[in-house]
């Protein structure tokens, strides 16, 4: 639980209006404890009219159906994975169990008394919340809609009845957070739509007083306790989207018309506030860009299908967000790994093997049209034809679309440099969104570098939110990113797991991104004031030059970090790092132009010199991290003199294998002014990790250069 000091820091980031609003929420929560609100009379003959148009399901490809059914059948067998933890109880889930810790959250306490941030008391709250978003039920309902098999529908009904019985209004952990209620309402809308035609659908929904009670209380909660002030980020979008969708699809209460109007107005305003003019989400967290776009599209389409006017400004924001996504993805349609990521999705009607980003772009192409500069999308999905079927009255957005692919999104401070298969993200934007910058990382001037979609210089990710403060701090720290740490401190000051009390200010100094030829980016930040960190990045063909300068007050010790993706093998010889990784397999997207490797690049990794092979002390200039050795637990292992000419070909590699396929290689010349060391899978303190998704982490190789930085040049040359 948070202590008094945290509450004081949090209070300091609020304005007067937010303080008053939170006080009002506290009064409501106190009233509801003893006098919960009562729903009105249920209409005598409610009718669900928000059905899919005839023939839509026949437009879904066989490949997309196969992927969906593979996931649905896993669920029918009782298996599902949430944040790296496999559950095998999904035939009849315990809605309060955290399978990671084995703890069970209290189910009968008043919701706002549940200490949900305490893992010792409740467990990992995200493990508990995620199944109760009921997105696994939209998958099962989609499987029913596409096959007609009643077993899928029956399982959906069993889970809904079980959840409604176990979670009476305002009791237990599932009534604490508005984002959970909003996404759950979206799921119920899609479940009812996809179960239309099943004989038990009306009994489960329209004729069910349990559903009536849940539906009204969910909407009343969201209409009364909407997020605001410094918390009006992706949470308020989910709250508005869920309230709007439910009030449109289940508009059976006296309050429904008012809820629709208020939610549509708020969604329009909040989408605008949460989005830069360039179209990027203002939280500067890539996965939240996807979440907000999915939620916004789902809600706007729901309103449009119900005949509720959607402002042109809403469609314009959604169009800009879609174009921004298309502009920043790499050659395999992967967006940056910037800021927090917790694997949150809008409505899910596809199998887990469906590519989220290709699906979003496919939906955007159908809804808004495709400019010539967009990347080609060869994959297909279930969602796109279903979304498109609701858009019969959708007006074309009125915004002007870019004539060529944007490379520099000025207001967001994101610049993408490209050269053949090389993709480089340069971070020169604001620290985060609103006064607390909840989902920001201390990553000013950080880089990501990918070759044909493979992480070479990688953003390590997020891993966790609650319960493991040491890991939360590492994954959002300056040292945890490809940038410079000075004087042993982060560029911005953390006041808690979702609170930054001082924000580094970054300014892009110059950008040159011509359609052909060399590109250049330069930016600086004041996070170490009075010293200034300035970085310049130049990309010319297959060569990347990174120049770091510390200006002003000098003499403070620094650490320059380079984090490599889990597929990359790293061999360090003095100040030369030799990199290799398996050639990536094909995907459902258009491949970028290839750069042919030389015959030497296709061979084995070059060996380190005998003089370097025997230098093994932790923190030494020359070392190799060996998987499976004690180094993986926190120290760099020695390489014996007998191995001088034969470095471990798997050094630094975690996923994939170097055998049986082609290799890609690169050479990194590191600044000789610093002493370089190899780190991998260390835990005290954490260093050398990569998180592919929330709740998951794996060892990866990190190079740290320590010393007194002044003018540093790093050269990364791809074969």
JSON list of N, CA and C in Angstrom, two decimals, residues 63 176 199 206 217 242 347 355 400 438 641-642 675 697:
[
{"chain": "A", "resi": 63, "resn": "UNK", "atom": "N", "xyz": [-8.66, -18.58, -43.11]},
{"chain": "A", "resi": 63, "resn": "UNK", "atom": "CA", "xyz": [-7.45, -18.51, -42.28]},
{"chain": "A", "resi": 63, "resn": "UNK", "atom": "C", "xyz": [-7.74, -17.82, -40.95]},
{"chain": "A", "resi": 176, "resn": "UNK", "atom": "N", "xyz": [-13.60, -1.85, -8.65]},
{"chain": "A", "resi": 176, "resn": "UNK", "atom": "CA", "xyz": [-12.70, -0.80, -8.18]},
{"chain": "A", "resi": 176, "resn": "UNK", "atom": "C", "xyz": [-12.33, 0.17, -9.29]},
{"chain": "A", "resi": 199, "resn": "UNK", "atom": "N", "xyz": [-30.51, -19.94, -29.27]},
{"chain": "A", "resi": 199, "resn": "UNK", "atom": "CA", "xyz": [-31.81, -19.97, -28.57]},
{"chain": "A", "resi": 199, "resn": "UNK", "atom": "C", "xyz": [-31.77, -19.42, -27.14]},
{"chain": "A", "resi": 206, "resn": "UNK", "atom": "N", "xyz": [-31.78, -10.24, -22.29]},
{"chain": "A", "resi": 206, "resn": "UNK", "atom": "CA", "xyz": [-32.98, -9.40, -22.16]},
{"chain": "A", "resi": 206, "resn": "UNK", "atom": "C", "xyz": [-33.92, -9.85, -21.05]},
{"chain": "A", "resi": 217, "resn": "UNK", "atom": "N", "xyz": [-25.77, -1.03, -13.02]},
{"chain": "A", "resi": 217, "resn": "UNK", "atom": "CA", "xyz": [-24.76, -0.61, -12.05]},
{"chain": "A", "resi": 217, "resn": "UNK", "atom": "C", "xyz": [-23.43, -0.29, -12.73]},
{"chain": "A", "resi": 242, "resn": "UNK", "atom": "N", "xyz": [-16.97, 2.21, -23.05]},
{"chain": "A", "resi": 242, "resn": "UNK", "atom": "CA", "xyz": [-17.88, 1.19, -22.53]},
{"chain": "A", "resi": 242, "resn": "UNK", "atom": "C", "xyz": [-19.26, 1.74, -22.25]},
{"chain": "A", "resi": 347, "resn": "UNK", "atom": "N", "xyz": [-12.06, -4.56, -27.94]},
{"chain": "A", "resi": 347, "resn": "UNK", "atom": "CA", "xyz": [-12.79, -5.80, -28.17]},
{"chain": "A", "resi": 347, "resn": "UNK", "atom": "C", "xyz": [-11.95, -6.83, -28.93]},
{"chain": "A", "resi": 355, "resn": "UNK", "atom": "N", "xyz": [-2.13, -11.00, -35.83]},
{"chain": "A", "resi": 355, "resn": "UNK", "atom": "CA", "xyz": [-1.27, -9.86, -35.56]},
{"chain": "A", "resi": 355, "resn": "UNK", "atom": "C", "xyz": [-2.12, -8.64, -35.26]},
{"chain": "A", "resi": 400, "resn": "UNK", "atom": "N", "xyz": [-7.01, 16.48, -43.37]},
{"chain": "A", "resi": 400, "resn": "UNK", "atom": "CA", "xyz": [-6.08, 16.33, -44.49]},
{"chain": "A", "resi": 400, "resn": "UNK", "atom": "C", "xyz": [-5.05, 15.28, -44.12]},
{"chain": "A", "resi": 438, "resn": "UNK", "atom": "N", "xyz": [1.91, 9.01, -16.05]},
{"chain": "A", "resi": 438, "resn": "UNK", "atom": "CA", "xyz": [1.82, 7.70, -15.40]},
{"chain": "A", "resi": 438, "resn": "UNK", "atom": "C", "xyz": [2.55, 6.59, -16.14]},
{"chain": "A", "resi": 641, "resn": "UNK", "atom": "N", "xyz": [41.57, -19.34, -21.32]},
{"chain": "A", "resi": 641, "resn": "UNK", "atom": "CA", "xyz": [42.50, -19.10, -22.42]},
{"chain": "A", "resi": 641, "resn": "UNK", "atom": "C", "xyz": [42.38, -20.13, -23.52]},
{"chain": "A", "resi": 642, "resn": "UNK", "atom": "N", "xyz": [41.98, -21.36, -23.15]},
{"chain": "A", "resi": 642, "resn": "UNK", "atom": "CA", "xyz": [41.88, -22.39, -24.19]},
{"chain": "A", "resi": 642, "resn": "UNK", "atom": "C", "xyz": [40.77, -22.09, -25.17]},
{"chain": "A", "resi": 675, "resn": "UNK", "atom": "N", "xyz": [34.90, 2.52, -20.09]},
{"chain": "A", "resi": 675, "resn": "UNK", "atom": "CA", "xyz": [35.24, 1.12, -19.81]},
{"chain": "A", "resi": 675, "resn": "UNK", "atom": "C", "xyz": [33.98, 0.28, -20.00]},
{"chain": "A", "resi": 697, "resn": "UNK", "atom": "N", "xyz": [9.62, -11.84, -18.66]},
{"chain": "A", "resi": 697, "resn": "UNK", "atom": "CA", "xyz": [10.94, -11.27, -18.86]},
{"chain": "A", "resi": 697, "resn": "UNK", "atom": "C", "xyz": [11.91, -12.41, -19.16]}
]
